[in-house]
Amino acid sequence: MIEFKNVTKRYMTKTALRDVCLKLDKGKIIGLVGLNGAGKSTTMKLIAGLVTPTKGSIEIDGSKVTRRIASKVSYLSELDEYYSFYTVQQTIDFFASQFADFNKDKAEEIRAYMNLDANTKVKHLSKGNRGRLKIILTLSREVPVLLMDEPLSGLDPLVRDSIVKGLITFVDTEKQTVLLSTHQIMEVEMILDEVLAIKDGEIVDHRNVEDLRYDEQQGILEWMSAIYE
Amino acid sequence: MKTWLPLVKKEFRLGLPIFLLSLIIFIIGVAVVGGIGYKFDHILQPIGIFGLVWGAGHFFFLAIYMLYSLGSEKKRMHLWLHNPMHASGLLLAKLLTGTVYLILSLLITSLAAYFGGLEVFIELSAASWLKIGVILSIHAILFSLDLAVYITLAYILFLLLERYMPAFLSGVVVFFGFWVFNGIYFGWFPLTKFYEVITSWGMIDLGNFASSMNFENNIVNAMINFQQDFKIYAGMYLFEAVVVTVIFFITSWLLDKKVEV
């Protein structure tokens, strides 16, 4: 379980997150939605231990989050900078060497599914293929928490579709919690269990998608419109 | 070790351009000074002198290597720091690969300088050249490591300050801070009584070093005078080793706990 206890994050004069209290349960795919600059990436980085809270604390399964929480968290950054001198296979091998939980068989399975050539140098990959590589590297880790910051951003519809299908196929929802931020709500709506809305650094709503759909007869987009307009 | 060695392998690949650049500059330098020397019928001596100067430049090799390597990671910090390994392991992998490249580059430079002309320019026995080479190389490596650790701390401080000010200003603050520190630590501090008390033990006798060599008389005298004026103590080496180790762990702690992506 991921728990935020009164977390505030300030960057000089700008408050990115304001006194956030939050509990995210195990085994869910959770969408983090919000406008640009709302605090989505900061939330992801805080859970990954790549930034530290100005106030409050974050715990994953009872352990305080530090940079070394990387042993429990697989983080997909919105940036797609990798070591350009490596090939796809060498990048996978390097990740496998750094994380004891990295499943190379699963990586090979996802790579084949994503139709990504193992021998292509990373520097020669298109944006879409770099997006696919990010997915391979993130989903191949057998960790309790998967964080995906804008995994669909800037990709063409075919790549987005293969990534969403990859998520359904390769995430172990029994053991893994997935938190993904995206602006492509329509494309991920069908795979989300919960949705979190963030606005000006505050969590303004946290809903179960099924409840939203059946009890309130609303899709995520309509629910978002009510929040942000 | 199981995760660290592949990281070291990656660092070798990441840092390769600095090693190659050092070699290329050396080869171009040798070609240029050799060409100029050829015009004056002295092809070997300039190459030997250039080799000596370039070898001395290796004092700065590791600092430049660390700046390049850390700079390369800056645009992919999310990748470099998203690792369960302690930050000291991440930094040590860079320092180790840089040191290996430094030794290789120094070896190539020294051999080229020796066979290229230094041996002809200054007549010394092979044993004396070996002795000089080993002593200078060890000191080039130690000094280079020492400086690299200070530079790494400066770079991490630059990353920290960047959170609070524009990158340019952070660079300026760290640059001036570094020179103020240098002035105090390497200029003023060694002149204090305290430094003398804690380091002036275990004098290293260089007495036989100069006279064992087959230098011309005036060079021997100059070296003997130098040895009389400049005393070297084991305490100096130990003190600096302790300081650098402490600085390395402070740097690692800052990278682990304070640097943000």
Coordinates of C-alpha atoms in Angstrom, one line a residue:
Chain A
M1 CA 0.0 0.0 0.0
I2 CA 1.2 3.5 -0.8
E3 CA 0.4 6.1 1.9
F4 CA 1.0 9.9 1.8
K5 CA 0.9 11.5 5.2
N6 CA 0.3 15.2 5.0
V7 CA 2.8 15.6 2.1
T8 CA 3.7 19.0 0.9
K9 CA 6.3 19.7 -1.8
R10 CA 7.5 23.1 -2.6
Y11 CA 10.0 24.2 -5.3
M12 CA 11.2 27.6 -4.1
T13 CA 8.1 29.8 -4.2
K14 CA 5.9 27.3 -6.1
T15 CA 3.9 24.7 -4.1
A16 CA 3.6 21.6 -6.2
L17 CA 1.7 19.5 -3.7
R18 CA -0.2 20.8 -0.7
D19 CA -0.8 18.7 2.5
V20 CA -1.8 15.6 0.6
C21 CA -3.1 12.6 2.6
L22 CA -3.7 9.6 0.4
K23 CA -3.9 5.8 0.6
L24 CA -3.6 3.6 -2.5
D25 CA -4.4 -0.1 -2.2
K26 CA -2.5 -3.0 -3.6
G27 CA -3.6 -4.7 -6.8
K28 CA -5.2 -1.7 -8.6
I29 CA -4.6 0.2 -11.7
I30 CA -5.0 3.8 -10.8
G31 CA -5.2 6.8 -13.2
L32 CA -3.8 10.1 -12.0
V33 CA -5.4 12.9 -14.0
G34 CA -5.1 16.6 -13.9
L35 CA -4.1 19.6 -16.0
N36 CA -0.5 20.4 -16.9
G37 CA 1.4 21.6 -13.8
A38 CA -1.2 20.2 -11.4
G39 CA 1.4 18.0 -9.6
K40 CA 1.1 14.6 -11.3
S41 CA 4.8 14.2 -12.1
T42 CA 5.8 15.4 -8.7
T43 CA 3.5 12.9 -7.1
M44 CA 5.1 10.1 -9.2
K45 CA 8.6 11.3 -8.4
L46 CA 7.8 11.5 -4.7
I47 CA 6.6 7.8 -4.7
A48 CA 9.7 6.8 -6.6
G49 CA 11.9 8.6 -4.0
L50 CA 13.4 10.8 -6.7
V51 CA 12.2 14.0 -4.9
T52 CA 11.7 14.4 -1.2
P53 CA 8.7 15.9 0.5
T54 CA 9.2 19.4 2.0
K55 CA 6.8 18.3 4.8
G56 CA 5.2 15.0 5.7
S57 CA 6.2 11.5 4.6
I58 CA 5.4 8.7 2.2
E59 CA 5.4 5.0 2.9
I60 CA 5.2 1.9 0.7
D61 CA 4.1 -1.2 2.6
G62 CA 5.2 0.4 5.8
S63 CA 8.7 1.4 4.5
K64 CA 9.6 5.1 4.4
V65 CA 10.3 6.2 0.8
T66 CA 13.9 7.2 0.0
R67 CA 15.7 7.0 -3.3
R68 CA 16.5 3.4 -2.6
I69 CA 12.9 2.5 -2.7
A70 CA 13.7 1.7 -6.3
S71 CA 13.9 -1.9 -5.1
K72 CA 10.1 -1.9 -4.7
V73 CA 9.2 0.6 -7.3
S74 CA 9.5 0.5 -11.1
Y75 CA 9.4 4.1 -12.5
L76 CA 8.7 5.1 -16.0
S77 CA 9.7 8.7 -16.5
E78 CA 7.9 11.1 -18.9
L79 CA 11.4 11.6 -20.4
D80 CA 12.7 9.0 -22.7
E81 CA 16.4 9.4 -22.3
Y82 CA 18.3 6.1 -22.3
Y83 CA 22.0 5.2 -22.8
S84 CA 22.2 5.8 -26.6
F85 CA 25.2 3.6 -27.1
Y86 CA 23.3 0.5 -26.1
T87 CA 21.0 -1.6 -28.3
V88 CA 17.5 -2.5 -27.1
Q89 CA 18.8 -5.9 -25.9
Q90 CA 21.8 -4.3 -24.1
T91 CA 19.4 -1.9 -22.4
I92 CA 17.3 -4.8 -21.3
D93 CA 20.4 -6.7 -20.1
F94 CA 21.6 -3.6 -18.2
F95 CA 18.3 -3.2 -16.4
A96 CA 18.2 -6.9 -15.6
S97 CA 21.7 -6.5 -14.1
Q98 CA 20.6 -3.6 -11.9
F99 CA 17.3 -5.0 -10.5
A100 CA 17.1 -8.4 -8.9
D101 CA 13.4 -8.5 -9.6
F102 CA 13.8 -8.0 -13.4
N103 CA 12.2 -10.8 -15.3
K104 CA 14.2 -11.3 -18.6
D105 CA 11.8 -13.9 -20.0
K106 CA 8.9 -11.4 -19.5
A107 CA 11.0 -8.7 -21.1
E108 CA 11.6 -10.9 -24.1
E109 CA 7.9 -11.7 -24.3
I110 CA 6.9 -8.0 -24.1
R111 CA 9.6 -7.1 -26.6
A112 CA 8.3 -9.7 -29.1
Y113 CA 4.7 -8.5 -28.4
M114 CA 5.7 -4.9 -29.0
N115 CA 7.5 -5.9 -32.1
L116 CA 10.7 -4.1 -31.2
D117 CA 14.0 -5.2 -32.8
A118 CA 16.5 -6.3 -30.1
N119 CA 19.5 -5.2 -32.1
T120 CA 18.6 -1.7 -32.9
K121 CA 20.6 1.0 -31.2
V122 CA 18.6 3.1 -28.8
K123 CA 19.8 6.3 -30.5
H124 CA 18.2 5.0 -33.7
L125 CA 14.8 4.3 -32.2
S126 CA 11.8 6.4 -33.2
K127 CA 9.8 8.1 -30.4
G128 CA 7.2 5.4 -30.6
N129 CA 9.7 2.7 -30.2
R130 CA 11.4 4.5 -27.3
G131 CA 7.9 4.5 -25.8
R132 CA 7.7 0.8 -26.3
L133 CA 11.1 0.3 -24.8
K134 CA 10.1 2.2 -21.7
I135 CA 7.1 -0.1 -21.3
I136 CA 9.3 -3.2 -21.6
L137 CA 11.7 -2.0 -19.0
T138 CA 9.0 -0.9 -16.6
L139 CA 6.6 -3.9 -16.9
S140 CA 9.4 -6.5 -16.7
R141 CA 10.1 -5.8 -13.1
E142 CA 8.2 -7.9 -10.6
V143 CA 7.8 -5.1 -8.0
P144 CA 4.7 -4.1 -5.9
V145 CA 4.5 -0.6 -7.4
L146 CA 4.6 0.4 -11.1
L147 CA 4.7 4.2 -11.8
M148 CA 4.1 5.4 -15.3
D149 CA 4.3 9.0 -16.0
E150 CA 2.6 9.9 -19.3
P151 CA 3.4 6.6 -21.0
L152 CA 1.2 7.5 -24.0
S153 CA 2.3 11.1 -24.5
G154 CA 3.3 12.0 -28.0
L155 CA 2.8 8.6 -29.4
D156 CA 0.7 7.7 -32.4
P157 CA -2.6 5.8 -31.9
L158 CA -1.2 2.4 -32.9
V159 CA 1.6 2.6 -30.4
R160 CA -0.8 3.8 -27.7
D161 CA -3.0 0.9 -28.4
S162 CA -0.2 -1.6 -28.2
I163 CA 0.9 0.0 -24.9
V164 CA -2.6 -0.2 -23.4
K165 CA -3.0 -3.8 -24.5
G166 CA 0.5 -4.5 -23.0
L167 CA -0.6 -3.1 -19.7
I168 CA -3.6 -5.4 -19.6
T169 CA -1.6 -8.4 -20.6
F170 CA 1.6 -8.0 -18.6
V171 CA 0.6 -6.3 -15.3
D172 CA 0.1 -8.8 -12.5
T173 CA -3.0 -7.1 -10.9
E174 CA -2.9 -9.6 -8.0
K175 CA 0.4 -8.3 -6.7
Q176 CA 1.1 -5.0 -8.4
T177 CA -0.3 -1.5 -8.0
V178 CA -0.1 0.6 -11.1
L179 CA -0.3 4.4 -10.9
L180 CA -0.3 6.0 -14.3
S181 CA -0.7 9.6 -15.3
T182 CA -2.1 10.5 -18.7
H183 CA -4.1 13.0 -20.7
Q184 CA -5.4 10.2 -23.0
I185 CA -8.2 9.3 -20.6
M186 CA -10.5 7.7 -23.2
E187 CA -7.8 5.2 -24.1
V188 CA -7.0 4.0 -20.6
E189 CA -10.5 4.3 -19.1
M190 CA -11.3 0.7 -19.7
I191 CA -8.3 -0.6 -17.7
L192 CA -8.5 1.7 -14.7
D193 CA -9.9 0.6 -11.3
E194 CA -9.6 3.9 -9.6
V195 CA -9.0 7.5 -10.7
L196 CA -7.4 10.3 -8.8
A197 CA -7.9 13.9 -9.7
I198 CA -5.2 16.4 -8.8
K199 CA -5.7 20.2 -9.1
D200 CA -3.3 22.9 -8.1
G201 CA -1.3 20.5 -5.9
E202 CA -4.3 19.0 -4.1
I203 CA -6.1 15.7 -4.5
V204 CA -9.6 16.9 -5.2
D205 CA -11.2 13.5 -5.8
H206 CA -10.4 9.8 -5.6
R207 CA -13.0 7.5 -7.1
N208 CA -13.6 3.9 -8.0
V209 CA -14.2 3.9 -11.8
E210 CA -16.9 1.2 -11.6
D211 CA -18.8 3.1 -8.9
L212 CA -18.6 6.2 -11.1
R213 CA -19.8 4.3 -14.1
Y214 CA -22.7 2.4 -12.5
D215 CA -23.8 4.5 -9.6
E216 CA -23.4 7.9 -11.1
Q217 CA -23.7 7.0 -14.7
Q218 CA -20.6 9.0 -15.5
G219 CA -17.5 8.3 -17.6
I220 CA -14.1 9.6 -16.3
L221 CA -14.2 12.5 -18.9
E222 CA -17.5 13.8 -17.6
W223 CA -16.4 13.4 -14.0
M224 CA -13.2 15.4 -14.9
S225 CA -15.2 18.1 -16.7
A226 CA -17.2 18.6 -13.5
I227 CA -14.1 19.0 -11.5
Y228 CA -12.0 21.2 -13.8
E229 CA -14.6 23.5 -15.4
Chain B
M1 CA 29.1 -6.8 -6.6
K2 CA 26.5 -8.6 -8.8
T3 CA 24.9 -5.3 -9.7
W4 CA 27.9 -3.1 -9.3
L5 CA 30.1 -4.8 -12.0
P6 CA 27.6 -4.3 -14.8
L7 CA 27.3 -0.7 -13.7
V8 CA 31.1 -0.4 -13.9
K9 CA 30.9 -1.9 -17.5
K10 CA 28.3 0.7 -18.4
E11 CA 30.6 3.5 -17.0
F12 CA 33.4 2.2 -19.1
R13 CA 31.2 2.7 -22.2
L14 CA 29.9 6.1 -21.0
G15 CA 33.4 7.5 -20.2
L16 CA 35.1 6.1 -23.4
P17 CA 34.9 9.4 -25.3
I18 CA 37.1 11.2 -22.7
F19 CA 39.8 8.5 -23.0
L20 CA 39.7 8.5 -26.7
L21 CA 39.8 12.3 -26.8
S22 CA 42.8 12.3 -24.5
L23 CA 44.6 9.9 -26.9
I24 CA 43.6 11.8 -30.0
I25 CA 44.8 15.1 -28.6
F26 CA 48.1 13.4 -27.6
I27 CA 48.5 11.9 -31.1
I28 CA 47.8 15.2 -32.8
G29 CA 50.1 17.0 -30.4
V30 CA 52.9 14.5 -31.1
A31 CA 52.4 14.9 -34.8
V32 CA 52.4 18.7 -34.5
V33 CA 55.5 19.0 -32.3
G34 CA 57.2 16.3 -34.3
G35 CA 56.5 18.1 -37.5
I36 CA 57.9 21.4 -36.1
G37 CA 60.9 19.6 -34.6
Y38 CA 61.6 18.0 -38.0
K39 CA 62.0 21.4 -39.6
F40 CA 64.8 22.2 -37.1
D41 CA 66.3 18.7 -37.2
H42 CA 65.3 17.9 -33.7
I43 CA 62.3 15.5 -34.0
L44 CA 62.7 13.5 -30.9
Q45 CA 63.3 16.1 -28.2
P46 CA 60.1 18.1 -28.7
I47 CA 58.1 14.8 -28.7
G48 CA 59.7 13.9 -25.4
I49 CA 59.0 17.3 -23.9
F50 CA 55.4 17.2 -25.2
G51 CA 54.9 13.8 -23.7
L52 CA 56.2 15.0 -20.3
V53 CA 53.9 18.0 -20.4
W54 CA 50.9 16.0 -21.5
G55 CA 51.7 13.4 -18.8
A56 CA 51.7 16.2 -16.2
G57 CA 48.3 17.3 -17.6
H58 CA 46.9 13.9 -16.3
F59 CA 46.7 15.5 -12.9
F60 CA 43.4 16.9 -14.2
F61 CA 42.3 13.8 -16.2
L62 CA 40.0 12.3 -13.6
A63 CA 38.3 15.6 -12.6
I64 CA 37.5 16.2 -16.3
Y65 CA 36.4 12.6 -16.6
M66 CA 34.0 13.0 -13.7
L67 CA 32.6 16.2 -14.9
Y68 CA 31.9 14.6 -18.3
S69 CA 30.4 11.5 -16.9
L70 CA 28.2 13.3 -14.3
G71 CA 27.2 15.8 -17.0
S72 CA 26.1 12.9 -19.3
E73 CA 23.9 11.6 -16.5
K74 CA 22.3 15.0 -15.9
K75 CA 19.8 14.6 -18.7
R76 CA 18.9 11.1 -17.5
M77 CA 19.0 11.5 -13.8
H78 CA 15.7 9.6 -13.5
L79 CA 17.6 6.6 -15.0
W80 CA 20.9 7.0 -13.1
L81 CA 19.4 7.6 -9.6
H82 CA 16.4 5.2 -9.9
N83 CA 18.6 2.4 -8.6
P84 CA 18.5 0.7 -5.2
M85 CA 22.3 0.9 -4.9
H86 CA 23.8 3.3 -2.4
A87 CA 25.1 6.5 -4.0
S88 CA 28.6 5.7 -3.0
G89 CA 28.4 2.7 -5.3
L90 CA 27.2 4.8 -8.2
L91 CA 30.0 7.3 -7.7
L92 CA 32.6 4.7 -7.1
A93 CA 31.8 3.0 -10.4
K94 CA 32.6 6.3 -12.2
L95 CA 35.8 6.9 -10.2
L96 CA 37.1 3.4 -10.8
T97 CA 36.5 3.5 -14.6
G98 CA 38.0 7.0 -14.7
T99 CA 41.1 5.7 -12.8
V100 CA 41.5 2.8 -15.2
Y101 CA 41.3 5.1 -18.2
L102 CA 43.7 7.5 -16.5
I103 CA 46.3 4.7 -15.9
L104 CA 46.0 3.5 -19.6
S105 CA 46.3 7.1 -20.9
L106 CA 49.2 7.8 -18.7
L107 CA 50.9 4.6 -19.7
I108 CA 50.5 5.3 -23.4
T109 CA 51.7 8.9 -22.9
S110 CA 54.7 7.9 -20.8
L111 CA 55.8 5.1 -23.1
A112 CA 55.5 7.4 -26.2
A113 CA 57.3 10.1 -24.4
Y114 CA 60.1 7.8 -23.3
F115 CA 60.7 6.0 -26.6
G116 CA 59.8 9.1 -28.6
G117 CA 62.6 11.2 -27.3
L118 CA 62.8 11.8 -23.6
E119 CA 65.4 9.0 -23.3
V120 CA 67.5 10.6 -26.0
F121 CA 67.0 14.2 -24.6
I122 CA 68.1 13.4 -21.0
E123 CA 70.5 10.6 -20.7
L124 CA 69.5 8.4 -17.7
S125 CA 69.6 4.7 -17.1
A126 CA 66.5 2.7 -17.7
A127 CA 66.2 2.0 -14.0
S128 CA 66.3 5.7 -13.2
W129 CA 63.6 6.5 -15.8
L130 CA 61.5 3.7 -14.4
K131 CA 61.9 5.1 -10.9
I132 CA 61.0 8.6 -12.0
G133 CA 58.1 7.3 -14.1
V134 CA 56.6 5.2 -11.3
I135 CA 56.9 8.0 -8.7
L136 CA 55.4 10.6 -11.0
S137 CA 52.7 8.3 -12.2
I138 CA 51.6 7.3 -8.7
H139 CA 51.4 11.0 -7.8
A140 CA 49.6 11.9 -10.9
I141 CA 47.0 9.2 -10.1
L142 CA 46.7 10.2 -6.4
F143 CA 46.5 13.9 -7.2
S144 CA 44.0 13.2 -10.0
L145 CA 41.8 11.1 -7.7
D146 CA 42.0 13.7 -4.9
L147 CA 40.9 16.5 -7.2
A148 CA 38.2 14.4 -8.8
V149 CA 36.6 13.8 -5.4
Y150 CA 36.5 17.6 -4.7
I151 CA 35.2 18.3 -8.2
T152 CA 32.4 15.6 -7.7
L153 CA 31.4 17.3 -4.4
A154 CA 31.3 20.7 -6.3
Y155 CA 29.2 19.2 -9.0
I156 CA 26.7 17.7 -6.5
L157 CA 26.5 21.1 -4.7
F158 CA 25.8 22.7 -8.2
L159 CA 22.9 20.2 -8.6
L160 CA 21.6 21.1 -5.2
L161 CA 21.8 24.8 -5.7
E162 CA 20.1 24.5 -9.0
R163 CA 16.9 23.8 -7.1
Y164 CA 17.0 27.3 -5.6
M165 CA 18.6 29.4 -8.4
P166 CA 19.1 29.4 -12.1
A167 CA 21.8 26.9 -13.4
F168 CA 24.2 29.7 -14.5
L169 CA 24.1 31.4 -11.1
S170 CA 24.5 28.0 -9.3
G171 CA 27.6 27.3 -11.5
V172 CA 29.0 30.7 -10.6
V173 CA 28.4 30.3 -6.9
V174 CA 30.0 26.8 -6.9
F175 CA 33.0 28.0 -9.0
F176 CA 33.8 30.8 -6.7
G177 CA 33.1 28.7 -3.6
F178 CA 35.5 26.1 -5.0
W179 CA 38.3 28.6 -5.4
V180 CA 37.7 30.2 -1.9
F181 CA 37.8 26.6 -0.5
N182 CA 41.0 25.9 -2.4
G183 CA 42.6 29.1 -1.1
I184 CA 41.8 28.2 2.5
Y185 CA 42.4 24.5 2.4
F186 CA 45.4 24.3 0.1
G187 CA 46.8 27.8 0.7
W188 CA 46.3 28.8 4.3
F189 CA 45.6 25.6 6.2
P190 CA 48.9 23.8 5.4
L191 CA 50.8 26.8 6.9
T192 CA 49.1 26.5 10.3
K193 CA 50.7 24.9 13.3
F194 CA 47.8 22.5 13.6
Y195 CA 48.4 21.0 10.1
E196 CA 52.1 20.7 10.9
V197 CA 51.4 18.9 14.1
I198 CA 49.0 16.3 12.6
T199 CA 51.0 15.7 9.4
S200 CA 54.7 16.1 10.2
W201 CA 55.5 12.5 11.0
G202 CA 56.9 9.6 9.0
M203 CA 59.3 11.7 6.8
I204 CA 59.9 10.0 3.5
D205 CA 63.6 10.0 2.7
L206 CA 64.3 11.2 -0.8
G207 CA 68.0 11.5 0.0
N208 CA 69.2 8.7 -2.3
F209 CA 66.7 9.4 -5.0
A210 CA 68.6 12.2 -6.8
S211 CA 72.1 11.0 -6.3
S212 CA 71.2 7.6 -7.5
M213 CA 70.5 9.1 -10.9
N214 CA 73.0 9.8 -13.6
F215 CA 71.9 13.4 -14.1
E216 CA 74.3 16.1 -15.1
N217 CA 75.8 17.7 -12.0
N218 CA 73.7 20.9 -12.0
I219 CA 70.4 18.9 -12.2
V220 CA 71.5 16.7 -9.3
N221 CA 72.3 19.8 -7.2
A222 CA 69.0 21.4 -8.1
M223 CA 67.2 18.2 -7.0
I224 CA 69.2 18.0 -3.8
N225 CA 68.3 21.6 -3.0
F226 CA 64.7 20.9 -3.7
Q227 CA 64.7 17.9 -1.4
Q228 CA 66.2 19.9 1.4
D229 CA 63.6 22.6 1.1
F230 CA 60.6 20.4 0.5
K231 CA 60.0 17.7 3.0
I232 CA 57.4 14.9 2.4
Y233 CA 55.8 13.1 5.2
A234 CA 53.6 10.0 5.3
G235 CA 51.3 12.0 7.6
M236 CA 50.5 14.3 4.7
Y237 CA 49.3 11.4 2.6
L238 CA 47.3 9.8 5.4
F239 CA 45.7 13.1 6.3
E240 CA 44.6 13.8 2.7
A241 CA 43.4 10.2 2.3
V242 CA 41.2 10.6 5.4
V243 CA 39.9 14.0 4.2
V244 CA 39.1 12.8 0.7
T245 CA 37.3 9.7 2.1
V246 CA 35.2 11.9 4.3
I247 CA 34.4 14.2 1.4
F248 CA 33.5 11.2 -0.8
F249 CA 31.0 10.0 1.8
I250 CA 29.5 13.5 2.3
T251 CA 29.1 13.7 -1.5
S252 CA 27.4 10.3 -1.6
W253 CA 25.1 11.2 1.2
L254 CA 24.1 14.4 -0.6
L255 CA 23.5 12.5 -3.8
D256 CA 21.4 9.9 -1.9
K257 CA 19.3 12.2 0.2
K258 CA 19.3 15.7 -1.3
V259 CA 19.7 15.6 -5.0
E260 CA 16.3 15.6 -6.8
V261 CA 15.4 14.6 -10.3

